[in-house]
Short mmCIF file of N, CA and C in Angstrom, two decimals:
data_model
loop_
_atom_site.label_atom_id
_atom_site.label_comp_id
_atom_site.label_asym_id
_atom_site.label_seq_id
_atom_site.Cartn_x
_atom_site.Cartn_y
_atom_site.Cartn_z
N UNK X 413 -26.34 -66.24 -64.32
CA UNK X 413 -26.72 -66.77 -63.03
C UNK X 413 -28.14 -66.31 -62.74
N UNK X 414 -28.80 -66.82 -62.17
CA UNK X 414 -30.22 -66.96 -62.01
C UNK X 414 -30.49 -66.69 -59.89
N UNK X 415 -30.75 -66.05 -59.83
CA UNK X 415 -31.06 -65.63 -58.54
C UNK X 415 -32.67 -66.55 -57.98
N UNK X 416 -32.47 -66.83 -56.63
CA UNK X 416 -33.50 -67.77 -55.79
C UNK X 416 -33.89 -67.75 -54.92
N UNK X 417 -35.00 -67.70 -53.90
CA UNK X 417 -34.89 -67.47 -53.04
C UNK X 417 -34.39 -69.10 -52.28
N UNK X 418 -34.01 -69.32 -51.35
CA UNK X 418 -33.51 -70.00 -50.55
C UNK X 418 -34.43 -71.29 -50.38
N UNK X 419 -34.35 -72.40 -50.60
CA UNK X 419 -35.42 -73.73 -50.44
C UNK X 419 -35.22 -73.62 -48.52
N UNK X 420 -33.90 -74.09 -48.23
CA UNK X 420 -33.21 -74.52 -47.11
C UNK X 420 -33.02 -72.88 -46.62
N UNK X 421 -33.68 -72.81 -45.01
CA UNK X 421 -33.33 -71.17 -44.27
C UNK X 421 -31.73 -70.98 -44.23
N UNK X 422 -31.32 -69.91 -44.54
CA UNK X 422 -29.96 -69.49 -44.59
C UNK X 422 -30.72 -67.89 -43.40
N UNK X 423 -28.81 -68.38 -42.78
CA UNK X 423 -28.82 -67.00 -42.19
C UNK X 423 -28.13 -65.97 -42.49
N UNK X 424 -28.39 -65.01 -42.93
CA UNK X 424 -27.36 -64.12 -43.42
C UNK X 424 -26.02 -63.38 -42.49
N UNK X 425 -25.23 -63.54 -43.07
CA UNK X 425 -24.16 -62.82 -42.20
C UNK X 425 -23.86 -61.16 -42.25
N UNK X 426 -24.95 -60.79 -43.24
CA UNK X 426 -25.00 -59.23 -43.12
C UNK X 426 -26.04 -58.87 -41.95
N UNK X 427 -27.47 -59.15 -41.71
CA UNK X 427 -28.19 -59.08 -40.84
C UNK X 427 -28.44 -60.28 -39.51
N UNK X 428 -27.54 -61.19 -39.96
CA UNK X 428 -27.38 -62.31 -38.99
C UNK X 428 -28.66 -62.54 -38.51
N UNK X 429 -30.22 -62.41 -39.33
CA UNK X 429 -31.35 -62.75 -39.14
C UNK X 429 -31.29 -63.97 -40.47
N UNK X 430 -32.63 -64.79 -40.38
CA UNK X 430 -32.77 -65.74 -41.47
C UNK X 430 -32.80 -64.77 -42.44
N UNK X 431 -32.89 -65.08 -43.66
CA UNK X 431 -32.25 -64.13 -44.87
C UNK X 431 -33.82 -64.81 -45.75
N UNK X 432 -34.08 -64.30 -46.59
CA UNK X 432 -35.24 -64.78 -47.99
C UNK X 432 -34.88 -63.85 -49.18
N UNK X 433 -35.87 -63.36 -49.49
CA UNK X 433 -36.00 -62.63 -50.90
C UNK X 433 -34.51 -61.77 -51.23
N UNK X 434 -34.29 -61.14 -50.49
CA UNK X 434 -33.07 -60.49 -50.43
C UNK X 434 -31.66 -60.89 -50.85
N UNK X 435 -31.54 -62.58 -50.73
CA UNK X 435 -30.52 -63.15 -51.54
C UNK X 435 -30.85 -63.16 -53.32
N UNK X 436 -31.56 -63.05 -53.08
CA UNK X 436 -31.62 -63.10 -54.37
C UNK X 436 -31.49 -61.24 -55.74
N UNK X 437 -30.71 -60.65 -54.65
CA UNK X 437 -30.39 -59.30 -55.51
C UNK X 437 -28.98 -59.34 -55.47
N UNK X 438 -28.37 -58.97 -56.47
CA UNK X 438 -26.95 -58.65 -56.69
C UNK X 438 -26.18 -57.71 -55.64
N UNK X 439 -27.10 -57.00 -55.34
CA UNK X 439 -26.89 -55.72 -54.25
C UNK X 439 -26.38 -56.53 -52.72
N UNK X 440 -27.79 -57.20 -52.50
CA UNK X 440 -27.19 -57.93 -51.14
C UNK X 440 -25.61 -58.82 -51.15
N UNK X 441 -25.05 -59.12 -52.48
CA UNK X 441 -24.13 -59.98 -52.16
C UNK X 441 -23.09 -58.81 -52.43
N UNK X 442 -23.14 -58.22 -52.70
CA UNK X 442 -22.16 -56.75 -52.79
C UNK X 442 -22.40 -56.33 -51.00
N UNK X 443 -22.87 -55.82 -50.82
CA UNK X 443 -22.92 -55.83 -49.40
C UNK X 443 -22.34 -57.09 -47.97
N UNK X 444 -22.52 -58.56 -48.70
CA UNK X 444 -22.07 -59.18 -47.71
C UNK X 444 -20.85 -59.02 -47.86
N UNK X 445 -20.12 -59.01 -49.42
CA UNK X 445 -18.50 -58.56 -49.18
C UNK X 445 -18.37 -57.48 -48.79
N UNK X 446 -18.92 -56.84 -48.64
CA UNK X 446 -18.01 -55.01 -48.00
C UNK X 446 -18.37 -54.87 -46.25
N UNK X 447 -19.83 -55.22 -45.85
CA UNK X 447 -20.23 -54.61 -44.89
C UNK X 447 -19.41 -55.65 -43.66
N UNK X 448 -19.46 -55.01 -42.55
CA UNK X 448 -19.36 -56.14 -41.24
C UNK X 448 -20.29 -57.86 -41.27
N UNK X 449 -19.11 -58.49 -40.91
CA UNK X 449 -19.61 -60.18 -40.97
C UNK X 449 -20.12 -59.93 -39.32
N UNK X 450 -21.64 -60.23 -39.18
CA UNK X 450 -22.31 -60.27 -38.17
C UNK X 450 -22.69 -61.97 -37.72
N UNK X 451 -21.47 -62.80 -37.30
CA UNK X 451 -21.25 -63.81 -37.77
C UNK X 451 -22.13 -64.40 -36.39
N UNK X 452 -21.82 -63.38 -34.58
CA UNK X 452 -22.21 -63.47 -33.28
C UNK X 452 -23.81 -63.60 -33.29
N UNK X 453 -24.53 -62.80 -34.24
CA UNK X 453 -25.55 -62.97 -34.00
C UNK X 453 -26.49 -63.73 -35.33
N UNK X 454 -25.59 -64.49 -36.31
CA UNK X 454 -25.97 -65.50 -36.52
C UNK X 454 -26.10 -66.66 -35.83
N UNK X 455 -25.21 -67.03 -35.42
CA UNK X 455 -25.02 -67.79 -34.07
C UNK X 455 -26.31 -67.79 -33.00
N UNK X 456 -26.32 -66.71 -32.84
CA UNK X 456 -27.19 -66.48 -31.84
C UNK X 456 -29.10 -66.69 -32.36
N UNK X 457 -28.94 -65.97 -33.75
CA UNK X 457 -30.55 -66.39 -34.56
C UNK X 457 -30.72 -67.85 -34.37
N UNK X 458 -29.87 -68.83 -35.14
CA UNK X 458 -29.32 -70.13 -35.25
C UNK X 458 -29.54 -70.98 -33.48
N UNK X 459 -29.01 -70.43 -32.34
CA UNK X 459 -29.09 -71.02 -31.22
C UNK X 459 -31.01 -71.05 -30.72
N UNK X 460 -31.06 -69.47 -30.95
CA UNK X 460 -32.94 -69.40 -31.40
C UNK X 460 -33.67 -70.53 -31.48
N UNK X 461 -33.05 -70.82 -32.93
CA UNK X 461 -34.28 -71.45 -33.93
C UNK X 461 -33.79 -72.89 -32.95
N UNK X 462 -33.13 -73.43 -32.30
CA UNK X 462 -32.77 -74.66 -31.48
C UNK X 462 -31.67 -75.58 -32.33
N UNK X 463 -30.76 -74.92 -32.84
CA UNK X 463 -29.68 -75.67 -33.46
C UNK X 463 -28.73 -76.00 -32.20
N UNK X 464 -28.18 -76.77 -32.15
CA UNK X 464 -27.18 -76.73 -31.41
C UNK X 464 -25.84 -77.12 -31.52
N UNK X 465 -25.54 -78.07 -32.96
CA UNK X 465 -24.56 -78.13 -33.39
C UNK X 465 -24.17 -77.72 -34.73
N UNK X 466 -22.88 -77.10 -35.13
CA UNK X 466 -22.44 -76.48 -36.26
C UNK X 466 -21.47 -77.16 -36.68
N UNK X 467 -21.37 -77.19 -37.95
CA UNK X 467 -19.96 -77.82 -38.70
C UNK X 467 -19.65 -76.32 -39.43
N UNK X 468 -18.65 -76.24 -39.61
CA UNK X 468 -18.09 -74.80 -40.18
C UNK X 468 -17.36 -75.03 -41.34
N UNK X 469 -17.56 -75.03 -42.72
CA UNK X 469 -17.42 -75.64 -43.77
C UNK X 469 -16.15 -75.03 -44.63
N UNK X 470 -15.11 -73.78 -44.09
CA UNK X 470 -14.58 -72.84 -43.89
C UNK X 470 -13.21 -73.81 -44.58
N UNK X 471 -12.14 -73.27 -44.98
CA UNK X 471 -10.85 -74.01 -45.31
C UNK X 471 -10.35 -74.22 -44.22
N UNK X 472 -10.12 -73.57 -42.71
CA UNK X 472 -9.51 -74.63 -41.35
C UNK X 472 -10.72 -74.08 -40.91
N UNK X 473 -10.45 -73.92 -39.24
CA UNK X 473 -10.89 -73.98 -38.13
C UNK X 473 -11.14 -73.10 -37.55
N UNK X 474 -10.82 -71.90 -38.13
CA UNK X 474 -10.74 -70.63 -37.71
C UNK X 474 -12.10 -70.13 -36.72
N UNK X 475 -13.36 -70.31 -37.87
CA UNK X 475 -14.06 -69.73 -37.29
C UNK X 475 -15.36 -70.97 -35.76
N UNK X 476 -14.49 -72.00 -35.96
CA UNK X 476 -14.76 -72.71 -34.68
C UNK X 476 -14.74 -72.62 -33.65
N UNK X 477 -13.19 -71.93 -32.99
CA UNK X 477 -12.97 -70.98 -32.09
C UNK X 477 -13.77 -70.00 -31.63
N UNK X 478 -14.52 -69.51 -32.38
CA UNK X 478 -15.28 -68.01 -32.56
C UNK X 478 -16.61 -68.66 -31.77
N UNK X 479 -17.19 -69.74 -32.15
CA UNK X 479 -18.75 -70.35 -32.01
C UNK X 479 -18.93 -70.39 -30.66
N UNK X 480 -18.07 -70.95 -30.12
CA UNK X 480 -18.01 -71.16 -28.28
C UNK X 480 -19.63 -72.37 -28.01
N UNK X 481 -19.04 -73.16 -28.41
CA UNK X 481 -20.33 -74.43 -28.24
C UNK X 481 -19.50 -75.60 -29.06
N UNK X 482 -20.78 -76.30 -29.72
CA UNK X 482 -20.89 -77.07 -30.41
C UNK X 482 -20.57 -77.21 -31.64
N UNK X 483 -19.07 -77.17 -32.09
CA UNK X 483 -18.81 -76.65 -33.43
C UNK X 483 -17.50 -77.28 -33.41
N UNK X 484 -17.31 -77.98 -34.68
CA UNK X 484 -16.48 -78.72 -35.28
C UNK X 484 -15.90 -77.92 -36.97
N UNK X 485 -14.56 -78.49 -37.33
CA UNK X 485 -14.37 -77.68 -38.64
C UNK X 485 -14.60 -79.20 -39.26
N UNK X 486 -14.67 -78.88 -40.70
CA UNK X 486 -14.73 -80.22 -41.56
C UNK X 486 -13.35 -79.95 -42.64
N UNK X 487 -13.19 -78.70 -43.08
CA UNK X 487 -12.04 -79.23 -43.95
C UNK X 487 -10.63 -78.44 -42.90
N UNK X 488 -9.47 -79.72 -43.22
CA UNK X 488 -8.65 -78.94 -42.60
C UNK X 488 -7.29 -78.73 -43.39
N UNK X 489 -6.57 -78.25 -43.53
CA UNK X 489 -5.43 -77.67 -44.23
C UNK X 489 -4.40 -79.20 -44.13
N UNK X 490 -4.50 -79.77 -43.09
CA UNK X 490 -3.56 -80.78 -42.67
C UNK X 490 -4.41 -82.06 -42.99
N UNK X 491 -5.20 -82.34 -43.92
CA UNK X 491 -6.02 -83.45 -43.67
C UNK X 491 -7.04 -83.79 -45.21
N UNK X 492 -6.44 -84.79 -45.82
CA UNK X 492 -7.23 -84.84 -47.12
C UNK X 492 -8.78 -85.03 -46.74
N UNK X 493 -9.36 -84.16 -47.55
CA UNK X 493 -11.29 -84.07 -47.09
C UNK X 493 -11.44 -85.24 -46.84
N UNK X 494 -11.35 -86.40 -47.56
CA UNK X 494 -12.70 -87.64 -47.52
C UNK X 494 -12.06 -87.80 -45.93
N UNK X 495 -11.24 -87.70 -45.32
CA UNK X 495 -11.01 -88.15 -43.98
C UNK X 495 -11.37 -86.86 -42.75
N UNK X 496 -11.43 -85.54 -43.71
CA UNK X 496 -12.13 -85.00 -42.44
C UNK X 496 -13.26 -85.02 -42.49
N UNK X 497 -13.96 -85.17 -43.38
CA UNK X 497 -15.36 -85.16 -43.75
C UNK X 497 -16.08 -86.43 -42.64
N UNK X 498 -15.33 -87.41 -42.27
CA UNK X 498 -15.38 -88.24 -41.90
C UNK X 498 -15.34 -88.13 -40.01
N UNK X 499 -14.27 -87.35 -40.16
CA UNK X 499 -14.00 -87.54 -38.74
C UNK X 499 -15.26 -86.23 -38.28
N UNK X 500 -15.75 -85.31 -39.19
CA UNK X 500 -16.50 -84.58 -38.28
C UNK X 500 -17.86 -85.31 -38.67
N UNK X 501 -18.50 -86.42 -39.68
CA UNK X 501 -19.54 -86.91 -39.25
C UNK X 501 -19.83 -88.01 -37.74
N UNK X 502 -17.97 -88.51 -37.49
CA UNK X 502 -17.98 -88.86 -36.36
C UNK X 502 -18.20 -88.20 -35.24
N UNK X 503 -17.30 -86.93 -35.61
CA UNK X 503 -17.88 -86.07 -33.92
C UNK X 503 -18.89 -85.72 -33.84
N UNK X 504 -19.91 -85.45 -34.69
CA UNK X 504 -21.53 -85.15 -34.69
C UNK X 504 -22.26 -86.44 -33.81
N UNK X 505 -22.06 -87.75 -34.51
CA UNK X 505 -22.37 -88.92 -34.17
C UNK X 505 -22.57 -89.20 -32.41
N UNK X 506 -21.13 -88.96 -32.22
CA UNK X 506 -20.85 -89.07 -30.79
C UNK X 506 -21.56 -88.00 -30.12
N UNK X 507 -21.86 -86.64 -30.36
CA UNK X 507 -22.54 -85.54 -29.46
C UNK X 507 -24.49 -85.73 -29.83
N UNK X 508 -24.71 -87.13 -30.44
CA UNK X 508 -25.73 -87.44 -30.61
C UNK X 508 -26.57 -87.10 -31.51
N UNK X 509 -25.95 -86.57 -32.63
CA UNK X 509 -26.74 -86.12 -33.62
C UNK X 509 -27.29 -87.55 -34.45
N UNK X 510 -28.14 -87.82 -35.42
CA UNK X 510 -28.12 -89.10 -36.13
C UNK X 510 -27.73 -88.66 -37.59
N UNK X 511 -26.92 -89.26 -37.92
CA UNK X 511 -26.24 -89.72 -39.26
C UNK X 511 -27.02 -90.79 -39.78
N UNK X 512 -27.10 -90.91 -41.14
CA UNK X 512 -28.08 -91.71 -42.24
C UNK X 512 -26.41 -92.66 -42.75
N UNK X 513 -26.01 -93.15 -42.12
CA UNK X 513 -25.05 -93.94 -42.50
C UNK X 513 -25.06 -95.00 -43.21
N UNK X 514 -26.44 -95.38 -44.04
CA UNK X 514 -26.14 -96.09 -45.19
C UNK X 514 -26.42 -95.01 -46.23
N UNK X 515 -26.43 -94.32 -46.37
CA UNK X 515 -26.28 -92.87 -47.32
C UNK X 515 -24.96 -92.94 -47.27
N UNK X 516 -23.88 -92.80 -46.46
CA UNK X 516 -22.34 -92.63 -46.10
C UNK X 516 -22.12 -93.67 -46.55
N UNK X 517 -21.96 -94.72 -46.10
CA UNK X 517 -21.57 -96.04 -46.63
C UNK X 517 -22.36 -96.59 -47.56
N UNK X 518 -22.76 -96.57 -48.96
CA UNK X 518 -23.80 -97.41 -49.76
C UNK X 518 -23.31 -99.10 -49.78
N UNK X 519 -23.99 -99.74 -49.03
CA UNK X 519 -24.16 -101.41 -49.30
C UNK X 519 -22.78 -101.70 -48.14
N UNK X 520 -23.00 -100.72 -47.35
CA UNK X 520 -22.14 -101.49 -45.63
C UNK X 520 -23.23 -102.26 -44.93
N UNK X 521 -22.68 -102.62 -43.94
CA UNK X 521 -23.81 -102.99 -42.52
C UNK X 521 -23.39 -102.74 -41.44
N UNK X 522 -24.05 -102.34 -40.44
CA UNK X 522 -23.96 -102.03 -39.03
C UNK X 522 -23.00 -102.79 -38.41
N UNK X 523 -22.50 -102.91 -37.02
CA UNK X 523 -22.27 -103.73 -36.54
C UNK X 523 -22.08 -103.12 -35.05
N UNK X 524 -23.01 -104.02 -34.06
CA UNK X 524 -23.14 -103.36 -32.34
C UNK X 524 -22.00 -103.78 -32.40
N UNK X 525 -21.52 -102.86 -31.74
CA UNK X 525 -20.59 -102.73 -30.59
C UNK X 525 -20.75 -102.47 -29.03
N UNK X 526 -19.94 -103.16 -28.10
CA UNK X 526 -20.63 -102.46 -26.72
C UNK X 526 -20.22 -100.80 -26.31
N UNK X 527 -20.56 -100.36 -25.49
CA UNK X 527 -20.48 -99.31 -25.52
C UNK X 527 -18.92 -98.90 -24.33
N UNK X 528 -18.55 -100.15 -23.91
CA UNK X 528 -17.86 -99.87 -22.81
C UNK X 528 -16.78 -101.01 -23.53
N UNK X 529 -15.46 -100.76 -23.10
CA UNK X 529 -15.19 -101.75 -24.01
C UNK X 529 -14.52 -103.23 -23.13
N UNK X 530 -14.59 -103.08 -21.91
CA UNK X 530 -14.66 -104.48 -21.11
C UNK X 530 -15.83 -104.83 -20.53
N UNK X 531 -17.30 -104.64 -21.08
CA UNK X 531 -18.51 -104.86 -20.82
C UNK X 531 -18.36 -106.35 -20.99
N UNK X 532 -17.81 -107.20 -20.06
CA UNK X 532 -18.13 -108.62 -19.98
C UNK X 532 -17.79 -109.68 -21.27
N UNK X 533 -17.22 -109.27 -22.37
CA UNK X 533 -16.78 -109.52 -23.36
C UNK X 533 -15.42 -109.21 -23.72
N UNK X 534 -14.38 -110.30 -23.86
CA UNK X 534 -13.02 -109.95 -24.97
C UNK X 534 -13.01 -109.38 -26.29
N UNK X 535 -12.26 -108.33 -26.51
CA UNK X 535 -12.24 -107.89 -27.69
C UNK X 535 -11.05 -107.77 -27.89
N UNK X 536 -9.91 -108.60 -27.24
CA UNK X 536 -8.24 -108.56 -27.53
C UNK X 536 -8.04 -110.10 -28.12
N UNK X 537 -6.67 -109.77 -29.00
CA UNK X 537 -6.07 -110.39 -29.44
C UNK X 537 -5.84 -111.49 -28.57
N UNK X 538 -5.73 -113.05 -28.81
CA UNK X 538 -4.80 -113.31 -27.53
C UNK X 538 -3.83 -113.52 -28.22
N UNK X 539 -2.55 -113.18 -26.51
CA UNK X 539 -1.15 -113.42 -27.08
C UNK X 539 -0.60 -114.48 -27.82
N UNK X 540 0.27 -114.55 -28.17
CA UNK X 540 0.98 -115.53 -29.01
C UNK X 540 2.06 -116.24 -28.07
N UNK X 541 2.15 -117.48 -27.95
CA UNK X 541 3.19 -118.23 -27.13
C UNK X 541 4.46 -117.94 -27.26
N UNK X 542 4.45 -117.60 -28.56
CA UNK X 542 6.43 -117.04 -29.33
C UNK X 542 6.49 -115.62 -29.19
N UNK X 543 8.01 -115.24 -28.40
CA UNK X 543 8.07 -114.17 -28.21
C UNK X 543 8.95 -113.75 -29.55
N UNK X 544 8.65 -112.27 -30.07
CA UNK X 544 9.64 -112.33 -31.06
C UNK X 544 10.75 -111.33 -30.49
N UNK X 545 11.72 -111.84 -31.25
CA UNK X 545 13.43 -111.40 -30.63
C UNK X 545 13.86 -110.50 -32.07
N UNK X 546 14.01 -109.20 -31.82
CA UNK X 546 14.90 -108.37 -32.87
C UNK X 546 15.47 -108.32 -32.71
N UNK X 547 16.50 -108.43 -31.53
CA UNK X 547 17.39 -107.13 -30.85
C UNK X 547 18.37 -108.57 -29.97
N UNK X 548 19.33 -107.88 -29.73
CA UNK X 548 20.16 -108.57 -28.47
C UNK X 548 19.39 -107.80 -26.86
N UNK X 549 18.94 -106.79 -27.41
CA UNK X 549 18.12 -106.02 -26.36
C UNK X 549 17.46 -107.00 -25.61
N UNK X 550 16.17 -106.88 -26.60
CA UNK X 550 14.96 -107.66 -26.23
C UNK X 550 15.14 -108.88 -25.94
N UNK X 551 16.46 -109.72 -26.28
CA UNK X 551 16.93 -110.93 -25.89
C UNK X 551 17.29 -111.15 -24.42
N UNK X 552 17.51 -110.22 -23.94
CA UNK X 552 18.13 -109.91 -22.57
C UNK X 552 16.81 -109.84 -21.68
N UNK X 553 15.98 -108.80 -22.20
CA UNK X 553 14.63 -108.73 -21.48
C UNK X 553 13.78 -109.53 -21.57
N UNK X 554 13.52 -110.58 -22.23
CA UNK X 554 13.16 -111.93 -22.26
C UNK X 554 13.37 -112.85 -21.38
N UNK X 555 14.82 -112.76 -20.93
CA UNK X 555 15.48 -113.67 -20.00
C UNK X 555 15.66 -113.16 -18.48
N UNK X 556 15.23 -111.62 -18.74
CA UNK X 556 15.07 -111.40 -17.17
C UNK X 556 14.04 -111.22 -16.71
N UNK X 557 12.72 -111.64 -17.64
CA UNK X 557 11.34 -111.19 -17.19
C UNK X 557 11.06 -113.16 -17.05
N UNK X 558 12.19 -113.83 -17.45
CA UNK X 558 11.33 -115.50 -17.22
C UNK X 558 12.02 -115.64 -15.91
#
């Protein structure tokens, strides 16, 4: 293994400051397993630098709870990835982050939607003239709703 310093700022969870040269010694990662996870004032470096939303990349949710903001889990114990992966690029989406969604989708297309969903436009089915009958039930309630 070949040691690096960091392209992309990482924050360390031993000094919960941005981290550089220092990842790259065997020593420091011996230390992030033994010493205290200073996870509060990563958070807090991270809120600093003007992040404001987190995905927590963690096997559940655990440490989402912990963030107290803007923080979503992506994998969850109850949920095959490609669909949580999904649902937390949605919740990003919605709290206004921008997603590169033809990166996500290769060779989809957009499509507006309104934002309200009786904005002056139908977007229902219309009913069907035939009622359907399963039941002696529903046969009954048919005949007392005509």
């Amino acid at each position: 293994m070949e040691f690096r310093a960091p392209t992309v700022p990482v924050v360390s969870n031993v000094s919960g400051a941005l981290a550089g040269e220092e990842l790259c010694s065997p020593e420091y990662w011996v230390r992030h397993v033994r010493e205290t996870v200073r996870f509060a004032d990563g958070l807090e470096t991270l809120r600093g630098l003007g992040v404001g939303s987190f995905l927590e990349l963690g096997p559940d949710g655990t440490l989402t709870a912990l963030a107290d903001g803007e923080c979503l889990p992506v994998l969850r114990p109850d949920r095959p990835e490609p669909i949580a992966v999904m649902e937390a690029l949605g919740g990003l989406f919605v709290r206004g982050i921008q997603i590169d969604w033809a990166a996500v989708f290769p060779g989809g297309r957009l499509v507006d939607l309104p934002t309200y969903a009786f904005q002056r436009e139908r977007f229902w089915l219309e009913p069907s003239s035939a009622r359907p009958v399963t039941s002696a039930v529903d046969a009954a309630f048919w005949e007392a709703v005509e």
